[in-house]
RNA sequence: UGGGAUAUAGUGUAAUGGUAACACACUAGACUUUGACUCUGGUAUUGUAGGUUCGAGCCCUGCUAUCCCAG
């Protein structure tokens, strides 16, 4: 009996090649493209998002070529609630969200997986660059970095549970991006040369502040820029437009570069300071999801990533006993922002992660 | 009103009389399935009108503006 796999096909190269490979490996493959929002809803028309009409057509075209049946699931409502609303709320609280992680956690690997189970599938698969392995000693499924370190996406997948990992396949985990493109070209996929996706998929031109204000109707009034001593330095354009460590777009000029050090929602002020003021030597992480271990019960050395595409920082994890972990860095880290994800690694293996408090 | 000082890109500064530099801001791009950071490039004929000089931001004169001290 061939294993049944539901492949999430965004219309990009990666997931297309993933689907093709699974098919070639003998799986019973079904393709699905998630419709997460309507461009009309968010006021955009662009081809580089993950769910425009042309993306759906690209996915369908690839599926057709390989004799894979293809469906479109409308997850607009879930995406709205679990990703876009969270994103907006986070900014309103003065935090810095990572919608891609929420999308993986709440949409792709929960809503989609649920559907797959309903349809009696054995697995779901995506084009993510990461690897899953079963640890025979502990019986736990491990999430590991992709072999292509430059494309590794384990960071955005740290929220996966054991149940989800058990049911997931990442066919690209051991491939290089260039190999994937080559495989796509060999198979003459329509999207072989399609550019990589980037920026927030539901935000036009990367201008998330405009999205929050215009589409989400968030109101973020102007307030004061102050220094750490409380001295007023100027007027800011709404607190949602700033994030910790930000330098550009302040609209102010001093003798040296100034960065956002802190945001004070209560007083609607943004604190600016010199580069030296944006380093932290520790942070607290909440909403933990642990993968390689069941629990962190004693101080543990780890490499920690606080943002996608950043090399990890060496640190020690201290369990706080209340479901949180205190991370003490070996060297102070720049611009640690509340709301961002912190992911702990032991070599190539993801220990787990959580949200920076 | 009298005396003094200064006027260089959005801001703050630099430039032995020889064809405008630096930082911040702004902007374009690179990087990037988050926000940032970072990197590369772009952006002024020097308040104004004349004069001296082969040549002036730099010297001289008028005007204008601003600042300071006197009242």
Short mmCIF file of C-alpha atoms (C1' of nucleotides) in Angstrom, two decimals:
data_model
loop_
_atom_site.label_atom_id
_atom_site.label_comp_id
_atom_site.label_asym_id
_atom_site.label_seq_id
_atom_site.Cartn_x
_atom_site.Cartn_y
_atom_site.Cartn_z
CA UNK A 1 0.00 0.00 0.00
CA UNK A 2 1.54 3.25 -1.11
CA UNK A 3 1.75 5.98 1.49
CA UNK A 4 -0.48 8.93 0.84
CA UNK A 5 0.97 12.38 1.05
CA UNK A 6 -0.72 15.73 0.89
CA UNK A 7 1.78 18.25 -0.45
CA UNK A 8 1.33 21.95 0.19
CA UNK A 9 2.15 23.54 -3.16
CA UNK A 10 2.56 27.28 -3.02
CA UNK A 11 3.28 27.63 -6.69
CA UNK A 12 6.96 28.27 -6.05
CA UNK A 13 9.89 26.15 -7.12
CA UNK A 14 10.58 24.54 -3.79
CA UNK A 15 7.21 23.00 -3.11
CA UNK A 16 6.87 22.04 -6.77
CA UNK A 17 10.09 20.10 -6.70
CA UNK A 18 9.10 18.59 -3.38
CA UNK A 19 5.89 17.30 -4.92
CA UNK A 20 7.70 15.98 -7.97
CA UNK A 21 10.28 14.16 -5.89
CA UNK A 22 7.66 12.50 -3.72
CA UNK A 23 5.81 11.37 -6.79
CA UNK A 24 9.00 9.95 -8.25
CA UNK A 25 9.72 8.20 -4.98
CA UNK A 26 6.47 6.31 -5.33
CA UNK A 27 4.20 8.12 -2.92
CA UNK A 28 0.55 8.55 -3.64
CA UNK A 29 0.68 12.32 -3.94
CA UNK A 30 -2.09 14.87 -3.74
CA UNK A 31 -1.30 18.55 -4.17
CA UNK A 32 -3.03 21.37 -2.43
CA UNK A 33 -2.62 25.10 -2.67
CA UNK A 34 -3.77 27.14 0.27
CA UNK A 35 -5.71 30.23 -0.45
CA UNK A 36 -4.86 32.33 2.55
CA UNK A 37 -6.29 35.66 1.53
CA UNK A 38 -7.70 37.45 -1.45
CA UNK A 39 -5.55 40.12 -2.92
CA UNK A 40 -8.62 42.30 -3.09
CA UNK A 41 -8.92 41.98 0.67
CA UNK A 42 -5.50 43.33 1.26
CA UNK A 43 -5.48 45.71 -1.63
CA UNK A 44 -2.71 44.24 -3.71
CA UNK A 45 -2.01 42.60 -7.00
CA UNK A 46 1.34 40.97 -7.13
CA UNK A 47 2.86 37.78 -8.33
CA UNK A 48 5.39 37.09 -5.65
CA UNK A 49 2.99 36.28 -2.87
CA UNK A 50 2.20 32.75 -1.86
CA UNK A 51 -1.41 32.75 -2.92
CA UNK A 52 -2.14 34.90 -5.89
CA UNK A 53 -4.08 33.47 -8.77
CA UNK A 54 -0.96 32.94 -10.86
CA UNK A 55 0.59 31.00 -8.00
CA UNK A 56 -2.38 28.68 -7.92
CA UNK A 57 -2.09 28.24 -11.65
CA UNK A 58 1.60 27.48 -11.39
CA UNK A 59 0.95 24.86 -8.74
CA UNK A 60 -1.82 23.34 -10.80
CA UNK A 61 0.35 23.26 -13.86
CA UNK A 62 3.13 21.42 -12.03
CA UNK A 63 0.66 19.00 -10.51
CA UNK A 64 -0.86 18.30 -13.89
CA UNK A 65 2.52 17.62 -15.42
CA UNK A 66 3.19 14.93 -12.84
CA UNK A 67 -0.26 13.48 -12.80
CA UNK A 68 -0.88 14.74 -9.31
CA UNK A 69 -4.40 15.67 -8.39
CA UNK A 70 -4.57 19.23 -7.20
CA UNK A 71 -6.95 21.06 -4.93
CA UNK A 72 -7.31 24.50 -3.48
CA UNK A 73 -8.21 24.88 0.18
CA UNK A 74 -9.59 28.14 1.30
CA UNK A 75 -8.03 28.97 4.65
CA UNK A 76 -8.81 32.63 4.46
CA UNK A 77 -10.73 32.73 7.69
CA UNK A 78 -8.13 30.80 9.66
CA UNK A 79 -5.32 32.83 8.20
CA UNK A 80 -7.10 35.99 9.13
CA UNK A 81 -7.57 34.90 12.72
CA UNK A 82 -4.38 33.02 13.37
CA UNK A 83 -1.89 35.03 11.39
CA UNK A 84 -3.06 38.48 10.39
CA UNK A 85 -4.95 39.28 13.57
CA UNK A 86 -2.12 38.01 15.73
CA UNK A 87 0.26 40.08 13.71
CA UNK A 88 -1.79 43.23 14.24
CA UNK A 89 -2.38 42.55 17.91
CA UNK A 90 1.29 41.99 18.50
CA UNK A 91 2.17 45.37 17.06
CA UNK A 92 -0.53 47.03 19.12
CA UNK A 93 1.14 45.61 22.22
CA UNK A 94 4.43 47.06 21.12
CA UNK A 95 5.90 43.72 20.17
CA UNK A 96 7.51 42.50 16.99
CA UNK A 97 5.69 39.50 15.54
CA UNK A 98 6.84 36.86 13.10
CA UNK A 99 3.81 35.93 10.99
CA UNK A 100 5.62 33.20 9.06
CA UNK A 101 6.06 31.21 12.20
CA UNK A 102 2.40 31.59 13.11
CA UNK A 103 1.42 30.57 9.62
CA UNK A 104 3.45 27.38 9.91
CA UNK A 105 2.28 26.62 13.38
CA UNK A 106 -1.40 27.40 13.07
CA UNK A 107 -2.13 26.93 9.39
CA UNK A 108 0.18 24.62 7.52
CA UNK A 109 0.95 22.15 10.26
CA UNK A 110 -2.32 22.22 12.13
CA UNK A 111 -5.25 23.18 9.90
CA UNK A 112 -3.73 21.55 6.87
CA UNK A 113 -2.59 18.47 8.75
CA UNK A 114 -6.07 18.08 10.20
CA UNK A 115 -7.55 18.13 6.73
CA UNK A 116 -4.98 15.61 5.58
CA UNK A 117 -5.98 13.28 8.38
CA UNK A 118 -9.61 13.75 7.48
CA UNK A 119 -8.76 12.63 3.98
CA UNK A 120 -6.99 9.61 5.36
CA UNK A 121 -3.52 10.75 4.34
CA UNK A 122 -0.39 9.40 5.96
CA UNK A 123 1.69 12.56 5.71
CA UNK A 124 1.75 16.15 4.72
CA UNK A 125 4.80 17.57 2.97
CA UNK A 126 6.13 21.03 2.22
CA UNK A 127 9.07 22.55 0.43
CA UNK A 128 10.76 23.67 3.60
CA UNK A 129 14.49 23.23 3.94
CA UNK A 130 14.78 21.21 7.13
CA UNK A 131 15.08 17.59 8.15
CA UNK A 132 13.08 15.34 10.44
CA UNK A 133 14.62 12.29 12.07
CA UNK A 134 13.44 9.79 14.62
CA UNK A 135 15.72 9.59 17.66
CA UNK A 136 15.72 5.87 18.45
CA UNK A 137 17.04 6.44 21.95
CA UNK A 138 14.28 8.73 23.10
CA UNK A 139 11.60 7.87 20.61
CA UNK A 140 11.24 11.55 19.81
CA UNK A 141 11.09 13.04 16.36
CA UNK A 142 13.89 15.52 15.82
CA UNK A 143 13.83 18.66 13.76
CA UNK A 144 17.23 19.31 12.23
CA UNK A 145 18.75 22.00 10.08
CA UNK A 146 18.82 21.61 6.32
CA UNK A 147 22.09 20.42 4.84
CA UNK A 148 22.17 23.65 2.85
CA UNK A 149 22.93 25.95 5.76
CA UNK A 150 22.22 29.05 3.70
CA UNK A 151 18.61 28.00 3.12
CA UNK A 152 17.91 26.33 6.43
CA UNK A 153 14.38 27.03 7.62
CA UNK A 154 14.29 25.09 10.85
CA UNK A 155 13.95 28.41 12.64
CA UNK A 156 10.44 28.99 11.34
CA UNK A 157 9.43 25.42 12.15
CA UNK A 158 10.34 25.27 15.80
CA UNK A 159 6.67 25.25 16.79
CA UNK A 160 5.99 21.78 15.40
CA UNK A 161 4.82 19.18 17.88
CA UNK A 162 5.85 15.56 17.99
CA UNK A 163 2.56 14.55 16.41
CA UNK A 164 3.09 17.03 13.59
CA UNK A 165 6.70 16.04 12.98
CA UNK A 166 5.68 12.42 12.86
CA UNK A 167 3.29 13.22 10.05
CA UNK A 168 5.49 15.53 8.05
CA UNK A 169 7.92 15.05 5.18
CA UNK A 170 10.48 17.61 4.01
CA UNK A 171 11.79 16.22 0.70
CA UNK A 172 14.21 19.11 0.22
CA UNK A 173 15.98 18.84 3.54
CA UNK A 174 19.12 17.35 2.09
CA UNK A 175 19.29 19.38 -1.11
CA UNK A 176 20.94 22.65 -2.02
CA UNK A 177 18.88 25.43 -3.46
CA UNK A 178 20.88 25.24 -6.67
CA UNK A 179 20.13 21.53 -6.93
CA UNK A 180 16.45 22.22 -6.48
CA UNK A 181 16.50 24.77 -9.26
CA UNK A 182 18.34 22.32 -11.47
CA UNK A 183 15.82 19.59 -10.74
CA UNK A 184 13.07 22.03 -11.60
CA UNK A 185 14.72 22.94 -14.88
CA UNK A 186 15.33 19.32 -15.81
CA UNK A 187 11.64 18.71 -15.29
CA UNK A 188 10.79 21.88 -17.17
CA UNK A 189 8.66 23.26 -14.39
CA UNK A 190 7.06 26.58 -15.27
CA UNK A 191 8.36 28.17 -12.11
CA UNK A 192 11.94 26.92 -12.32
CA UNK A 193 13.22 30.46 -12.43
CA UNK A 194 10.63 32.11 -10.27
CA UNK A 195 12.26 34.34 -7.67
CA UNK A 196 12.33 33.26 -4.05
CA UNK A 197 9.56 34.65 -1.94
CA UNK A 198 10.42 37.31 0.55
CA UNK A 199 8.88 39.85 2.86
CA UNK A 200 5.52 39.31 4.49
CA UNK A 201 3.27 37.65 1.93
CA UNK A 202 0.14 39.61 2.79
CA UNK A 203 1.82 42.99 2.93
CA UNK A 204 2.35 45.10 -0.13
CA UNK A 205 5.84 46.46 -0.83
CA UNK A 206 6.99 45.47 2.62
CA UNK A 207 5.15 48.43 4.07
CA UNK A 208 3.55 46.65 7.00
CA UNK A 209 2.73 49.88 8.80
CA UNK A 210 0.58 51.03 5.90
CA UNK A 211 -1.12 47.64 5.90
CA UNK A 212 -1.89 47.87 9.61
CA UNK A 213 -3.27 51.36 9.30
CA UNK A 214 -5.11 51.15 6.00
CA UNK A 215 -6.31 47.60 5.86
CA UNK A 216 -6.48 46.63 9.50
CA UNK A 217 -7.64 50.09 10.52
CA UNK A 218 -5.20 50.22 13.37
CA UNK A 219 -4.77 53.64 14.89
CA UNK A 220 -1.26 54.47 16.02
CA UNK A 221 -1.01 58.14 16.88
CA UNK A 222 2.18 60.20 16.84
CA UNK A 223 4.09 60.58 20.07
CA UNK A 224 7.47 61.53 21.40
CA UNK A 225 10.88 60.17 20.70
CA UNK A 226 12.80 60.39 23.95
CA UNK A 227 16.25 59.36 25.11
CA UNK A 228 16.85 57.02 28.00
CA UNK A 229 16.90 59.98 30.37
CA UNK A 230 13.45 61.02 29.24
CA UNK A 231 14.46 64.02 27.20
CA UNK A 232 12.21 64.63 24.20
CA UNK A 233 14.11 64.28 20.93
CA UNK A 234 11.33 64.66 18.40
CA UNK A 235 7.99 63.34 17.19
CA UNK A 236 7.44 59.79 15.98
CA UNK A 237 4.88 58.76 13.39
CA UNK A 238 3.07 56.07 15.36
CA UNK A 239 4.58 53.41 17.54
CA UNK A 240 3.78 50.51 15.22
CA UNK A 241 6.27 51.88 12.73
CA UNK A 242 9.22 51.11 14.96
CA UNK A 243 10.88 48.01 16.26
CA UNK A 244 13.78 47.36 18.59
CA UNK A 245 17.14 48.03 16.99
CA UNK A 246 15.66 50.03 14.13
CA UNK A 247 17.84 52.78 12.73
CA UNK A 248 16.25 53.82 9.46
CA UNK A 249 13.14 55.87 9.17
CA UNK A 250 13.48 57.81 12.36
CA UNK A 251 13.54 61.05 10.42
CA UNK A 252 15.87 62.57 12.94
CA UNK A 253 19.49 63.50 12.66
CA UNK A 254 22.11 63.41 15.34
CA UNK A 255 25.87 63.30 15.19
CA UNK A 256 25.82 59.54 15.32
CA UNK A 257 23.43 56.73 14.41
CA UNK A 258 20.51 56.31 16.79
CA UNK A 259 18.52 53.14 17.30
CA UNK A 260 15.19 52.24 18.85
CA UNK A 261 16.01 50.97 22.32
CA UNK A 262 12.54 50.49 23.75
CA UNK A 263 8.89 51.16 23.05
CA UNK A 264 6.59 52.41 25.77
CA UNK A 265 3.00 51.70 24.85
CA UNK A 266 1.60 53.34 27.99
CA UNK A 267 3.06 56.72 27.20
CA UNK A 268 3.22 56.19 23.45
CA UNK A 269 6.90 57.00 23.45
CA UNK A 270 9.80 55.49 21.54
CA UNK A 271 13.14 55.50 23.33
CA UNK A 272 16.19 56.12 21.17
CA UNK A 273 19.80 55.52 22.07
CA UNK A 274 23.25 54.71 20.80
CA UNK A 275 24.18 51.34 19.43
CA UNK A 276 25.66 50.34 22.78
CA UNK A 277 22.20 50.59 24.35
CA UNK A 278 20.55 47.94 22.20
CA UNK A 279 22.50 44.97 23.46
CA UNK A 280 21.05 42.49 25.95
CA UNK A 281 22.85 39.82 27.90
CA UNK A 282 19.76 37.81 28.67
CA UNK A 283 16.11 37.33 27.78
CA UNK A 284 13.09 35.36 28.89
CA UNK A 285 11.36 33.01 26.50
CA UNK A 286 7.74 31.90 26.94
CA UNK A 287 5.23 29.71 25.11
CA UNK A 288 7.82 27.01 24.75
CA UNK A 289 7.69 24.15 22.33
CA UNK A 290 10.35 21.58 22.99
CA UNK A 291 11.32 19.07 20.36
CA UNK A 292 14.45 17.08 21.10
CA UNK A 293 13.74 16.92 24.80
CA UNK A 294 10.62 16.61 26.87
CA UNK A 295 11.69 19.31 29.26
CA UNK A 296 14.65 21.48 30.15
CA UNK A 297 15.26 20.68 33.79
CA UNK A 298 18.76 21.98 34.33
CA UNK A 299 20.96 24.73 32.90
CA UNK A 300 21.74 23.72 29.35
CA UNK A 301 24.21 25.12 26.86
CA UNK A 302 22.67 25.92 23.49
CA UNK A 303 23.06 28.01 20.37
CA UNK A 304 20.18 30.43 20.09
CA UNK A 305 18.70 32.12 17.08
CA UNK A 306 16.58 35.24 17.59
CA UNK A 307 15.73 35.91 13.96
CA UNK A 308 15.66 34.18 10.64
CA UNK A 309 18.89 34.37 8.71
CA UNK A 310 21.05 35.16 11.67
CA UNK A 311 23.82 32.97 12.96
CA UNK A 312 23.08 31.65 16.38
CA UNK A 313 24.50 33.00 19.61
CA UNK A 314 25.98 30.80 22.30
CA UNK A 315 24.05 30.84 25.52
CA UNK A 316 22.91 28.87 28.52
CA UNK A 317 19.24 28.05 29.06
CA UNK A 318 17.95 28.26 32.62
CA UNK A 319 14.52 26.73 33.29
CA UNK A 320 12.42 29.13 35.34
CA UNK A 321 9.93 26.55 36.45
CA UNK A 322 6.90 28.47 35.24
CA UNK A 323 7.04 27.16 31.73
CA UNK A 324 9.55 29.79 30.76
CA UNK A 325 13.24 29.77 30.10
CA UNK A 326 15.79 32.40 30.88
CA UNK A 327 18.48 32.64 28.25
CA UNK A 328 21.81 34.05 29.30
CA UNK A 329 24.05 34.89 26.37
CA UNK A 330 27.78 34.34 26.42
CA UNK A 331 28.11 37.68 24.65
CA UNK A 332 25.51 40.47 24.67
CA UNK A 333 23.15 40.27 21.70
CA UNK A 334 21.92 43.07 19.54
CA UNK A 335 18.29 44.14 19.27
CA UNK A 336 16.49 41.35 21.06
CA UNK A 337 12.84 42.13 20.35
CA UNK A 338 9.84 40.92 22.32
CA UNK A 339 7.46 38.93 20.17
CA UNK A 340 10.18 37.41 18.03
CA UNK A 341 10.92 33.72 18.16
CA UNK A 342 13.95 32.31 19.94
CA UNK A 343 15.04 28.88 18.77
CA UNK A 344 17.53 26.73 20.67
CA UNK A 345 19.94 24.46 18.85
CA UNK A 346 22.27 21.71 19.82
CA UNK A 347 24.43 21.44 16.73
CA UNK A 348 22.06 20.75 13.84
CA UNK A 349 19.25 19.71 16.10
CA UNK A 350 16.48 21.98 17.29
CA UNK A 351 16.04 21.63 21.02
CA UNK A 352 12.97 23.80 20.95
CA UNK A 353 11.99 27.41 21.08
CA UNK A 354 9.51 29.98 22.16
CA UNK A 355 8.51 33.59 22.06
CA UNK A 356 10.73 36.31 23.46
CA UNK A 357 8.99 38.04 26.32
"C1'" U B 1 19.10 101.77 17.37
"C1'" G B 2 24.83 101.30 18.14
"C1'" G B 3 28.81 97.43 18.28
"C1'" G B 4 30.35 92.43 17.12
"C1'" A B 5 29.77 87.51 14.78
"C1'" U B 6 28.05 83.96 11.31
"C1'" A B 7 25.90 82.56 6.75
"C1'" U B 8 28.30 75.35 2.86
"C1'" A B 9 23.03 69.62 0.86
"C1'" G B 10 16.84 68.22 5.20
"C1'" U B 11 20.31 68.53 9.93
"C1'" G B 12 25.27 69.19 12.18
"C1'" U B 13 30.12 69.96 10.66
"C1'" A B 14 34.93 69.97 6.94
"C1'" A B 15 37.62 72.06 2.84
"C1'" U B 16 47.02 76.14 2.88
"C1'" G B 17 42.58 80.47 -3.48
"C1'" G B 18 42.73 75.84 -7.54
"C1'" U B 19 37.21 72.95 -9.91
"C1'" A B 20 32.94 70.86 -2.52
"C1'" A B 21 34.42 66.27 2.24
"C1'" C B 22 32.17 63.55 6.51
"C1'" A B 23 28.15 61.92 9.78
"C1'" C B 24 22.96 61.65 10.40
"C1'" A B 25 18.47 61.97 7.44
"C1'" C B 26 16.32 60.78 2.62
"C1'" U B 27 16.38 57.52 -1.67
"C1'" A B 28 17.53 53.18 -5.11
"C1'" G B 29 19.38 48.34 -4.95
"C1'" A B 30 21.64 43.84 -2.55
"C1'" C B 31 20.57 40.50 1.47
"C1'" U B 32 15.83 38.00 3.52
"C1'" U B 33 9.50 32.98 3.72
"C1'" U B 34 9.04 38.04 9.95
"C1'" G B 35 10.38 43.06 11.94
"C1'" A B 36 15.14 44.91 12.10
"C1'" C B 37 20.51 45.15 11.38
"C1'" U B 38 24.23 45.17 7.54
"C1'" C B 39 26.34 46.21 2.63
"C1'" U B 40 26.60 49.02 -2.15
"C1'" G B 41 25.11 53.33 -4.99
"C1'" G B 42 22.53 58.25 -5.50
"C1'" U B 43 21.37 63.21 -3.83
"C1'" A B 44 24.49 70.66 -2.98
"C1'" U B 45 28.18 74.71 -7.59
"C1'" U B 46 28.69 76.90 -0.96
"C1'" G B 47 22.31 83.30 1.53
"C1'" U B 48 22.18 87.14 -2.48
"C1'" A B 49 24.27 90.96 -6.05
"C1'" G B 50 28.74 92.64 -7.69
"C1'" G B 51 34.28 93.06 -7.50
"C1'" U B 52 39.71 91.38 -7.16
"C1'" U B 53 42.26 87.01 -9.46
"C1'" C B 54 44.45 82.78 -14.73
"C1'" G B 55 41.23 80.66 -10.92
"C1'" A B 56 37.16 82.00 -4.80
"C1'" G B 57 33.22 78.43 -0.45
"C1'" C B 58 37.76 80.55 1.12
"C1'" C B 59 39.86 88.03 -0.34
"C1'" C B 60 36.84 92.93 -0.92
"C1'" U B 61 31.90 95.77 -1.16
"C1'" G B 62 26.41 96.31 -0.95
"C1'" C B 63 21.97 93.78 0.34
"C1'" U B 64 19.27 90.02 3.16
"C1'" A B 65 18.87 86.63 7.32
"C1'" U B 66 20.21 84.85 11.97
"C1'" C B 67 22.87 85.09 16.66
"C1'" C B 68 25.44 87.76 20.66
"C1'" C B 69 26.64 92.25 23.49
"C1'" A B 70 24.98 96.90 24.48
"C1'" G B 71 20.01 99.46 25.81
#
